[in-house]
Coordinates of C-alpha atoms in Angstrom, one line a residue:
X279 CA 133.0 110.2 -47.3
X280 CA 130.3 107.5 -46.8
X281 CA 127.9 109.6 -45.7
X282 CA 125.8 110.2 -48.4
X283 CA 126.1 106.3 -48.9
X284 CA 124.4 106.2 -45.5
X285 CA 121.2 107.4 -46.5
X286 CA 120.1 105.6 -49.0
X287 CA 120.7 101.6 -46.2
X288 CA 117.3 101.5 -43.9
X289 CA 117.4 103.3 -40.2
X290 CA 119.2 100.7 -38.5
X291 CA 121.5 98.7 -40.7
X292 CA 125.0 97.7 -39.4
X293 CA 126.4 95.7 -42.7
X294 CA 127.9 92.3 -41.6
X295 CA 128.5 92.7 -38.3
X296 CA 124.6 93.2 -37.3
X297 CA 123.7 90.7 -39.6
X298 CA 125.9 88.1 -38.1
X299 CA 123.9 88.9 -34.9
X300 CA 121.2 88.0 -36.4
X301 CA 118.7 85.4 -36.8
X302 CA 118.4 83.6 -40.5
X303 CA 115.3 85.2 -40.7
X304 CA 116.0 88.6 -39.8
X305 CA 119.0 88.3 -42.1
X306 CA 116.6 87.5 -45.0
X307 CA 114.4 90.1 -43.9
X308 CA 116.6 93.2 -43.6
X309 CA 118.5 92.8 -46.7
X310 CA 114.9 92.3 -48.9
X311 CA 114.2 95.7 -47.4
X312 CA 116.9 96.7 -48.3
X313 CA 116.8 95.9 -51.1
X314 CA 113.4 97.4 -51.8
X315 CA 114.3 100.6 -50.5
X316 CA 117.7 100.8 -52.3
X317 CA 115.4 100.1 -55.2
X318 CA 113.4 103.0 -54.8
X319 CA 115.5 105.4 -54.3
X320 CA 117.0 104.6 -56.4
X321 CA 114.4 104.6 -59.1
X322 CA 112.8 108.6 -57.6
X323 CA 116.6 109.3 -58.4
X324 CA 116.6 108.6 -61.9
X325 CA 113.8 110.4 -62.1
X326 CA 114.5 113.0 -60.4
X327 CA 118.0 113.3 -62.8
X328 CA 115.7 112.8 -66.0
X329 CA 113.5 115.3 -65.2
X330 CA 116.9 118.1 -63.8
X331 CA 118.8 117.1 -66.8
X332 CA 116.1 116.8 -69.0
X333 CA 117.7 114.4 -72.2
X334 CA 116.5 114.6 -75.7
X335 CA 115.4 111.8 -77.1
X336 CA 118.4 112.4 -79.6
X337 CA 120.4 112.3 -76.0
X338 CA 118.8 108.8 -75.1
X339 CA 119.6 107.3 -78.4
X340 CA 123.1 108.6 -78.2
X341 CA 123.1 107.3 -74.6
X342 CA 122.1 103.8 -75.8
X343 CA 123.3 103.9 -79.4
X344 CA 126.8 105.0 -78.0
X345 CA 128.3 101.7 -75.9
X346 CA 126.2 99.6 -78.7
X347 CA 128.4 101.5 -81.2
X348 CA 132.3 101.9 -79.4
X349 CA 132.1 98.0 -79.0
X350 CA 132.0 96.8 -82.2
X351 CA 134.2 98.8 -83.1
X352 CA 136.7 96.9 -80.4
X353 CA 136.0 93.8 -82.0
X354 CA 136.0 94.4 -85.8
X355 CA 139.4 96.0 -84.8
X356 CA 140.6 92.9 -82.3
X357 CA 139.4 90.7 -85.8
X358 CA 141.4 92.6 -88.2
X359 CA 144.8 93.2 -86.0
X360 CA 144.8 88.8 -84.4
X361 CA 143.9 87.6 -88.7
X362 CA 147.3 89.9 -89.7
X363 CA 149.0 88.6 -86.4
X364 CA 148.9 84.5 -86.5
X365 CA 148.4 84.3 -90.1
X366 CA 151.2 86.2 -90.7
X367 CA 153.1 85.2 -87.4
X368 CA 155.3 81.5 -89.0
X369 CA 155.6 82.2 -93.4
X370 CA 157.7 83.7 -94.8
X371 CA 158.4 84.3 -98.8
X372 CA 155.2 83.7 -101.5
X373 CA 153.6 82.1 -99.1
X374 CA 152.9 85.4 -97.3
X375 CA 152.2 87.9 -99.6
X376 CA 149.8 85.4 -101.3
X377 CA 148.4 85.2 -96.8
X378 CA 149.1 89.0 -96.3
X379 CA 146.9 89.2 -99.5
X380 CA 143.9 87.2 -97.6
X381 CA 143.9 88.9 -94.7
X382 CA 143.5 92.5 -96.8
X383 CA 140.3 90.7 -98.1
X384 CA 139.0 89.3 -93.9
X385 CA 139.8 92.4 -93.3
X386 CA 138.4 94.5 -95.9
X387 CA 134.8 92.0 -95.6
X388 CA 135.3 93.1 -91.7
X389 CA 135.7 96.3 -92.2
X390 CA 132.4 96.5 -94.9
X391 CA 130.3 93.9 -92.0
X392 CA 130.7 97.0 -89.9
X393 CA 130.1 99.7 -92.2
X394 CA 126.6 98.1 -93.0
X395 CA 125.7 97.8 -89.5
X396 CA 127.0 101.3 -87.8
X397 CA 125.5 102.2 -90.8
X398 CA 125.8 106.6 -91.7
X399 CA 129.4 108.6 -90.5
X400 CA 130.3 104.9 -91.0
X401 CA 129.3 104.3 -94.7
X402 CA 131.2 107.7 -96.0
X403 CA 134.2 106.6 -93.9
X404 CA 134.2 104.1 -96.3
X405 CA 133.0 105.5 -99.0
X406 CA 136.5 107.7 -98.6
X407 CA 138.3 104.8 -98.3
X408 CA 137.9 103.5 -101.1
X409 CA 138.6 106.3 -103.1
X410 CA 142.6 106.3 -101.7
X411 CA 143.9 103.4 -104.4
X412 CA 147.1 105.4 -104.1
X413 CA 147.3 105.1 -100.4
X414 CA 145.6 101.7 -99.2
X415 CA 146.1 97.8 -100.2
X416 CA 144.2 96.8 -103.1
X417 CA 141.1 94.2 -101.3
X418 CA 140.3 97.9 -99.0
X419 CA 139.9 100.0 -102.0
X420 CA 137.9 97.5 -104.1
X421 CA 135.1 96.3 -101.6
X422 CA 134.4 100.1 -100.4
X423 CA 134.3 101.2 -103.6
X424 CA 131.8 98.4 -104.9
X425 CA 130.0 98.0 -101.7
X426 CA 129.3 101.5 -100.4
X427 CA 129.2 103.9 -102.8
X428 CA 125.3 103.5 -104.1
X429 CA 124.6 99.5 -103.0
X430 CA 123.9 101.1 -99.0
X431 CA 120.8 99.4 -97.2
X432 CA 117.4 100.6 -98.1
X433 CA 114.6 101.9 -95.4
X434 CA 112.0 99.9 -95.5
X435 CA 108.9 101.4 -97.5
X436 CA 107.0 102.6 -93.9
X437 CA 109.6 104.4 -92.4
X438 CA 109.9 105.9 -95.9
X439 CA 105.6 106.8 -95.9
X440 CA 106.2 108.2 -92.2
X441 CA 108.7 110.4 -92.8
X442 CA 106.3 111.7 -95.9
X443 CA 104.0 112.1 -93.3
X444 CA 106.5 113.8 -90.6
X445 CA 107.9 116.9 -93.3
X446 CA 105.1 117.0 -96.1
X447 CA 101.9 116.0 -93.6
X448 CA 101.2 113.0 -96.6
X449 CA 101.2 110.4 -97.8
X450 CA 104.2 109.9 -101.9
X451 CA 100.7 108.4 -103.2
X452 CA 98.8 112.0 -102.5
X453 CA 101.5 114.4 -103.1
X454 CA 103.0 111.8 -106.0
X455 CA 100.7 111.0 -109.5
X456 CA 102.8 108.0 -109.2
X457 CA 106.0 106.9 -106.4
X458 CA 108.9 104.0 -106.9
X459 CA 108.4 102.1 -103.7
X460 CA 111.8 100.6 -104.4
X461 CA 115.3 102.8 -104.2
X462 CA 116.5 104.0 -108.1
X463 CA 119.7 104.5 -105.4
X464 CA 120.3 103.5 -101.7
X465 CA 123.3 106.3 -100.1
X466 CA 124.6 106.3 -96.4
X467 CA 122.7 109.2 -95.6
X468 CA 119.4 109.0 -98.1
X469 CA 118.3 106.9 -100.7
X470 CA 116.5 107.9 -104.3
X471 CA 113.5 107.3 -104.9
X472 CA 111.2 108.0 -108.7
X473 CA 108.1 109.4 -108.8
X474 CA 106.3 111.4 -111.2
X475 CA 104.2 114.6 -110.1
X476 CA 100.5 115.0 -111.2
X477 CA 101.3 117.2 -114.4
X478 CA 103.5 113.9 -115.4
X479 CA 107.2 115.2 -115.2
X480 CA 109.8 112.0 -113.5
X481 CA 111.5 113.3 -110.4
X482 CA 114.4 111.7 -108.8
X483 CA 112.9 111.8 -104.8
X484 CA 116.2 111.9 -102.4
X485 CA 114.7 110.6 -98.3
X486 CA 117.0 110.2 -95.9
X487 CA 116.8 107.8 -93.5
X488 CA 114.6 107.3 -91.0
X489 CA 116.8 107.7 -87.8
X490 CA 119.8 108.8 -89.0
X491 CA 120.5 111.8 -87.3
X492 CA 119.9 110.6 -83.5
X493 CA 122.7 107.9 -84.7
X494 CA 124.9 109.9 -86.7
X495 CA 124.9 112.0 -82.5
X496 CA 126.1 108.2 -81.2
X497 CA 128.6 108.2 -84.1
X498 CA 130.2 110.8 -83.0
X499 CA 130.6 109.9 -79.6
X500 CA 132.7 107.4 -80.7
X501 CA 134.4 108.4 -83.0
X502 CA 135.0 110.5 -79.8
X503 CA 135.8 108.3 -77.9
X504 CA 138.3 105.7 -79.9
X505 CA 140.3 108.8 -81.1
X506 CA 140.6 110.4 -77.0
X507 CA 141.3 106.9 -76.7
X508 CA 144.2 106.5 -79.2
X509 CA 145.6 109.2 -78.7
X510 CA 146.4 108.0 -74.3
X511 CA 147.4 105.5 -76.3
X512 CA 149.5 107.1 -78.9
X513 CA 150.7 110.4 -77.9
X514 CA 151.8 111.3 -81.1
X515 CA 148.9 111.3 -83.5
X516 CA 146.0 113.6 -82.3
X517 CA 142.8 113.1 -85.1
X518 CA 140.4 115.1 -83.2
X519 CA 140.4 117.8 -85.9
X520 CA 138.5 114.3 -87.1
X521 CA 135.8 114.7 -84.6
X522 CA 135.4 118.6 -84.9
X523 CA 135.0 118.2 -88.8
X524 CA 132.1 115.3 -88.1
X525 CA 130.3 117.7 -85.6
X526 CA 130.2 121.2 -88.2
X527 CA 129.3 119.3 -91.1
X528 CA 126.8 116.7 -90.0
X529 CA 124.1 118.7 -89.3
X530 CA 124.7 120.7 -92.5
X531 CA 124.8 117.3 -94.6
X532 CA 121.5 116.5 -92.9
X533 CA 119.7 119.2 -93.6
X534 CA 117.7 119.1 -97.2
X535 CA 116.8 122.6 -97.5
X536 CA 121.1 123.4 -97.4
X537 CA 121.5 121.7 -100.0
X538 CA 119.4 122.6 -101.9
X539 CA 120.8 126.1 -101.3
X540 CA 124.0 124.8 -102.6
X541 CA 122.7 123.7 -105.9
X542 CA 121.6 127.0 -106.5
X543 CA 124.4 128.7 -105.6
X544 CA 126.7 127.0 -107.4
X545 CA 124.2 126.4 -110.7
X546 CA 124.9 131.0 -110.1
X547 CA 128.3 130.8 -110.2
X548 CA 128.4 128.2 -113.5
X549 CA 126.1 131.3 -115.2
X550 CA 129.4 133.6 -113.6
X551 CA 132.0 132.0 -115.7
X552 CA 129.7 130.6 -119.3
X553 CA 129.9 133.9 -119.0
X554 CA 133.1 135.0 -119.1
X555 CA 133.4 132.9 -121.6
X556 CA 135.0 129.2 -119.7
X557 CA 133.8 126.2 -122.1
X558 CA 132.9 124.0 -119.6
X559 CA 130.5 126.1 -117.7
X560 CA 127.0 125.9 -119.9
X561 CA 128.3 121.9 -120.1
X562 CA 127.6 121.2 -115.9
X563 CA 124.1 120.3 -115.4
X564 CA 122.5 120.6 -111.3
X565 CA 118.7 119.5 -111.7
X566 CA 116.2 122.1 -110.7
X567 CA 114.7 121.4 -107.4
X568 CA 110.8 121.4 -106.5
X569 CA 111.0 123.9 -103.1
X570 CA 107.0 123.1 -102.8
X571 CA 107.7 118.8 -102.2
X572 CA 111.2 119.5 -100.5
X573 CA 111.7 119.3 -96.7
X574 CA 115.5 119.1 -93.9
X575 CA 114.7 115.5 -94.6
X576 CA 112.8 115.1 -98.4
X577 CA 114.9 116.4 -101.5
X578 CA 112.3 116.7 -104.6
X579 CA 114.4 117.8 -108.0
X580 CA 114.4 116.5 -111.8
X581 CA 115.1 113.1 -112.9
X582 CA 119.1 113.0 -114.8
X583 CA 119.4 109.2 -117.0
X584 CA 122.5 109.5 -117.7
X585 CA 125.7 107.0 -117.3
X586 CA 128.1 106.9 -114.3
X587 CA 131.2 109.2 -114.8
X588 CA 134.2 106.6 -114.5
X589 CA 131.5 103.8 -116.6
X590 CA 134.5 103.8 -119.7
X591 CA 132.3 100.8 -121.9
X592 CA 128.9 103.3 -121.6
X593 CA 130.6 106.1 -122.4
X594 CA 132.2 104.9 -124.8
X595 CA 129.3 102.8 -126.7
X596 CA 127.6 106.5 -127.0
X597 CA 130.8 108.2 -128.4
X598 CA 132.5 110.1 -125.7
X599 CA 135.8 109.9 -125.1
X600 CA 136.8 109.1 -121.6
X601 CA 139.7 111.6 -121.6
X602 CA 137.1 114.9 -122.6
X603 CA 135.2 114.9 -119.4
X604 CA 138.6 113.3 -117.4
X605 CA 138.8 116.7 -118.4
X606 CA 135.3 118.1 -118.3
X607 CA 135.0 116.7 -114.2
X608 CA 138.9 118.5 -114.0
X609 CA 137.8 122.0 -115.2
X610 CA 134.8 122.2 -113.5
X611 CA 136.5 120.7 -110.1
X612 CA 139.3 123.6 -110.7
X613 CA 136.8 127.1 -111.4
X614 CA 135.1 126.1 -107.5
X615 CA 138.7 125.8 -105.9
X616 CA 140.6 128.3 -107.5
X617 CA 138.0 130.8 -108.7
X618 CA 134.3 130.7 -106.9
X619 CA 135.9 129.6 -103.5
X620 CA 133.3 127.5 -103.2
X621 CA 133.7 123.7 -103.6
X622 CA 132.2 120.8 -103.5
X623 CA 133.5 118.5 -101.5
X624 CA 132.0 114.6 -102.0
X625 CA 132.6 114.6 -105.5
X626 CA 133.2 110.6 -105.6
X627 CA 132.3 108.6 -108.8
X628 CA 128.4 108.2 -107.0
X629 CA 127.6 112.1 -107.2
X630 CA 128.4 112.6 -110.7
X631 CA 127.0 111.2 -114.4
X632 CA 127.6 111.6 -118.2
X633 CA 124.9 112.1 -120.2
X634 CA 125.2 112.9 -124.4
X635 CA 123.7 117.0 -125.1
X636 CA 124.0 117.6 -128.3
X637 CA 126.9 115.3 -129.5
X638 CA 129.2 116.6 -126.1
X639 CA 129.3 114.3 -122.6
X640 CA 127.3 117.3 -119.5
X641 CA 128.5 116.5 -116.5
X642 CA 126.0 116.2 -114.1
X643 CA 126.3 117.1 -109.9
X644 CA 124.5 114.9 -107.9
X645 CA 124.6 115.7 -103.5
X646 CA 125.1 118.6 -103.2
X647 CA 124.8 118.5 -98.8
X648 CA 129.2 119.4 -98.5
X649 CA 130.4 121.8 -99.5
X650 CA 132.9 124.4 -98.0
X651 CA 133.4 128.0 -98.1
X652 CA 136.6 129.2 -99.2
X653 CA 138.4 133.0 -98.8
X654 CA 139.6 135.4 -101.3
X655 CA 142.6 135.1 -99.0
X656 CA 142.9 131.6 -98.3
X657 CA 142.2 131.3 -102.1
X658 CA 145.0 132.9 -103.6
X659 CA 147.6 131.2 -101.5
X660 CA 146.2 128.4 -102.7
X661 CA 146.5 129.1 -106.2
X662 CA 150.0 130.4 -104.7
X663 CA 151.3 126.9 -103.6
X664 CA 150.2 124.7 -106.3
X665 CA 151.8 127.8 -108.7
X666 CA 154.5 126.3 -106.8
X667 CA 154.5 122.9 -106.8
X668 CA 154.2 123.2 -111.0
X669 CA 157.2 125.3 -111.4
X670 CA 159.0 123.8 -109.0
X671 CA 159.8 126.5 -107.1
X672 CA 161.1 125.7 -103.5
X673 CA 161.1 129.4 -101.9
X674 CA 157.4 129.0 -103.2
X675 CA 156.5 126.1 -102.0
X676 CA 158.1 127.2 -98.4
X677 CA 156.4 130.5 -97.9
X678 CA 152.8 129.6 -99.2
X679 CA 153.5 125.9 -96.8
X680 CA 153.6 128.4 -94.1
X681 CA 150.6 130.1 -94.8
X682 CA 148.9 126.8 -94.6
X683 CA 150.4 125.8 -90.2
X684 CA 152.9 123.6 -92.5
X685 CA 155.7 125.6 -90.8
X686 CA 158.8 123.5 -91.3
X687 CA 157.1 119.9 -92.5
X688 CA 156.5 121.9 -96.4
X689 CA 158.3 119.0 -98.0
X690 CA 156.1 116.7 -96.5
X691 CA 152.6 118.4 -96.8
X692 CA 154.1 119.0 -100.2
X693 CA 154.4 116.0 -101.0
X694 CA 150.8 114.9 -99.4
X695 CA 149.2 117.4 -102.1
X696 CA 151.7 115.5 -104.9
X697 CA 151.6 111.9 -103.6
X698 CA 155.0 112.3 -105.4
X699 CA 158.6 111.9 -103.4
X700 CA 159.7 115.4 -102.2
X701 CA 163.5 115.1 -104.8
X702 CA 160.6 114.3 -107.8
X703 CA 158.8 117.9 -107.1
X704 CA 161.7 120.2 -107.5
X705 CA 162.6 118.3 -110.8
X706 CA 163.1 120.7 -113.3
X707 CA 160.4 118.3 -115.5
X708 CA 157.2 119.0 -116.9
X709 CA 156.1 116.1 -116.3
X710 CA 157.1 116.0 -113.1
X711 CA 153.3 115.8 -110.8
X712 CA 152.5 113.4 -113.5
X713 CA 150.6 110.7 -111.4
X714 CA 151.8 106.7 -113.3
X715 CA 149.2 104.6 -111.1
X716 CA 150.9 101.1 -110.2
X717 CA 152.3 98.9 -107.3
X718 CA 155.5 100.9 -107.2
X719 CA 153.7 103.8 -106.9
X720 CA 151.1 102.4 -104.7
X721 CA 153.7 101.1 -102.5
X722 CA 156.1 104.2 -102.3
X723 CA 152.9 105.9 -101.3
X724 CA 151.8 103.9 -98.4
X725 CA 155.8 103.2 -97.2
X726 CA 155.9 107.6 -96.8
X727 CA 152.9 107.0 -95.5
X728 CA 153.8 104.5 -92.5
X729 CA 157.6 106.7 -91.8
X730 CA 156.4 110.0 -91.8
X731 CA 152.9 109.1 -90.0
X732 CA 153.5 110.9 -86.9
X733 CA 154.1 114.7 -89.0
X734 CA 151.8 113.9 -90.9
X735 CA 149.4 114.1 -87.5
X736 CA 150.8 116.8 -87.0
X737 CA 150.0 118.4 -90.3
X738 CA 146.5 117.5 -90.1
X739 CA 145.8 118.7 -86.4
X740 CA 147.2 122.4 -87.7
X741 CA 146.1 122.9 -90.6
X742 CA 142.9 125.3 -92.0
X743 CA 139.8 123.6 -92.3
X744 CA 139.1 124.6 -96.0
X745 CA 142.6 122.3 -96.1
X746 CA 141.2 119.5 -94.7
X747 CA 138.3 119.5 -97.1
X748 CA 140.1 119.9 -100.2
X749 CA 142.3 117.2 -99.2
X750 CA 139.1 114.7 -99.3
X751 CA 138.6 116.4 -102.7
X752 CA 141.8 116.0 -104.0
X753 CA 141.3 112.6 -103.1
X754 CA 137.6 111.7 -105.0
X755 CA 138.8 113.7 -108.3
X756 CA 142.1 111.5 -108.2
X757 CA 140.1 108.2 -107.8
X758 CA 137.8 109.7 -111.0
X759 CA 140.6 109.6 -112.6
X760 CA 142.4 107.0 -112.5
X761 CA 138.4 104.8 -113.0
X762 CA 138.5 106.8 -116.6
X763 CA 141.9 105.9 -117.6
X764 CA 143.2 108.1 -120.0
X765 CA 145.8 110.7 -120.0
X766 CA 145.1 113.3 -118.1
X767 CA 146.3 114.6 -115.1
X768 CA 144.6 116.8 -112.9
X769 CA 148.0 118.7 -113.0
X770 CA 148.0 120.6 -115.8
X771 CA 144.6 121.8 -115.4
X772 CA 145.4 122.8 -111.8
X773 CA 148.3 124.9 -113.6
X774 CA 146.0 126.7 -115.7
X775 CA 143.5 127.5 -113.5
X776 CA 145.9 128.4 -110.5
X777 CA 147.5 130.7 -112.6
X778 CA 144.6 132.2 -114.1
X779 CA 143.0 132.9 -110.9
X780 CA 146.4 134.8 -109.9
X781 CA 146.2 136.8 -113.1
X782 CA 142.4 138.0 -112.9
X783 CA 143.3 139.0 -109.4
X784 CA 146.4 140.4 -109.8
X785 CA 145.0 142.7 -113.1
X786 CA 142.0 143.7 -110.6
X787 CA 144.5 145.5 -108.1
X788 CA 146.6 147.2 -110.9
X789 CA 145.4 147.0 -114.2
X790 CA 148.7 148.8 -115.8
X791 CA 150.6 147.7 -119.0
X792 CA 153.6 147.0 -117.2
X793 CA 150.9 144.5 -115.2
X794 CA 149.2 143.2 -118.4
X795 CA 152.9 142.0 -119.6
X796 CA 154.3 140.6 -116.6
X797 CA 150.4 138.4 -116.1
X798 CA 150.4 137.6 -120.3
X799 CA 154.5 137.0 -119.7
X800 CA 153.2 133.9 -116.8
X801 CA 150.9 132.8 -118.6
X802 CA 152.7 132.0 -122.0
X803 CA 154.9 130.2 -119.6
X804 CA 152.2 128.5 -118.3
X805 CA 150.9 127.4 -120.9
X806 CA 155.0 126.5 -122.6
X807 CA 155.3 124.1 -118.8
X808 CA 151.7 122.2 -120.0
X809 CA 152.3 121.4 -123.8
X810 CA 155.4 120.6 -123.4
X811 CA 153.8 118.3 -121.3
X812 CA 151.1 117.3 -123.4
X813 CA 153.6 116.6 -126.2
X814 CA 155.6 114.4 -123.5
X815 CA 152.4 112.2 -122.7
X816 CA 151.1 112.0 -126.5
X817 CA 154.7 110.6 -127.2
X818 CA 154.7 108.2 -124.1
X819 CA 151.0 106.5 -125.4
X820 CA 152.2 106.1 -129.1
X821 CA 155.9 104.2 -127.2
X822 CA 153.0 102.3 -125.3
X823 CA 151.1 101.8 -128.2
X824 CA 153.7 100.3 -130.4
X825 CA 155.4 98.5 -127.6
X826 CA 151.8 96.7 -127.7
X827 CA 151.5 95.7 -131.3
X828 CA 154.9 94.6 -130.9
X829 CA 154.2 92.7 -127.8
X830 CA 151.2 91.2 -130.5
X831 CA 153.2 90.5 -133.0
X832 CA 155.7 89.1 -131.4
X833 CA 152.3 85.9 -130.1
X834 CA 150.9 85.3 -132.9
X835 CA 154.8 84.6 -134.3
X836 CA 154.4 82.2 -131.6
X837 CA 151.6 80.7 -131.9
X838 CA 152.3 80.2 -136.3

């Protein structure tokens, strides 16, 4: 068994027994010769192995970066856990609450430092944490949202220049009449520069961070190692689906030609919706791409000025109603999901802008790298599931959840989709799915996550892959809706869109008078329920305003 190893030793070498019988000088020479021979043979073996396996530069980079990133992950996780254990071990009451908030903030800062150090995929994961304000402590959400949406580390000008030379064969100063070396925004995968072409047209040039493809391969390997280790320690928690999603979607996001194709298809779908009479379709803009100056790592498009979609102060200063913006966002994405089945799956606040056109808000969609195409059968099942949720139809929820592989865990699945308890989902009220953002609501959601963590993990592992990205999309849209602070509830829009999609499908299959009558009656029921909901929300808003007025009046009386 050890004979192959003996070939690495010098001839006549007999181990410690041999050295003990030799003189000190002979032993020293023998040891030196053995070391030289071993080093030489290892070097030859390494060269032969390199030649045999022929690793790519990406493989070598991955082999180098993976242990470094893994070490950072382990250190950060250990530091966060140790901080919680030490800081909370001997305090109680209000002191414990204050210490807990301190732990949350320090943990968020450590996690942010990890995202900045590793970059790439970690930045995207940090961005998604910034959308989970209904589940995670505020310190984590605010830290990630403030620092990772459009303030990521930037690539230096020399790296940008090398990317242009490699991809387009010329430096930016030759390709453009003007090119600002200082980026106006930087995200997880790329940064954006302002430029002008030789005709004076203003352009936005998106340049991928150098070396990202190699580091992303290492990130996937690191996450895979962490998931495998977690599964060994906690066999009930299987997150291999996360690694599969990363492997599938990252190469697409890193190909800006693919992103340009996604943008074109989204624009075409909006035109179809406009032809169908959708009011919102003409109020959504997709920036035009300049294909002459576009490659896999460089995307050149028209420059669009606007306000952040969640910048309520700027919207109001421009005379735009945040509630109308919220409606526009909700209608646009519901149309993508329930009508076209081709969905922008990364709609966080930094990927949407608003500008004022002809006195109304126009939504500008950016970053089209991550889309999901869903089949008609899945789209219609998903629409039918949402209709059942909105009408509190227990049997419908069970039946359509089965099509999503939820099985007997359909109540938990429904809670994941709506962020409501099962009892609330089955309430026979028009506003039973209305989400009221409050510390109590967040605490309830966190409690459910902790209580049903194993079941949620099992559900995620067996769900259809498109549904995973739709869940991420829902998280992003809820975060935007909440940040706008309006009384619009996305479930109202969802109800109308999924009902319309199902009605179109029924009329397509059997467009007889009885079917038309049944479809009209169903649509009428939806509208009646939604009008009732909007009336309840309006009444609640009036009551809240009256309470605020009375409170201010009472405070003024006390001061007087």
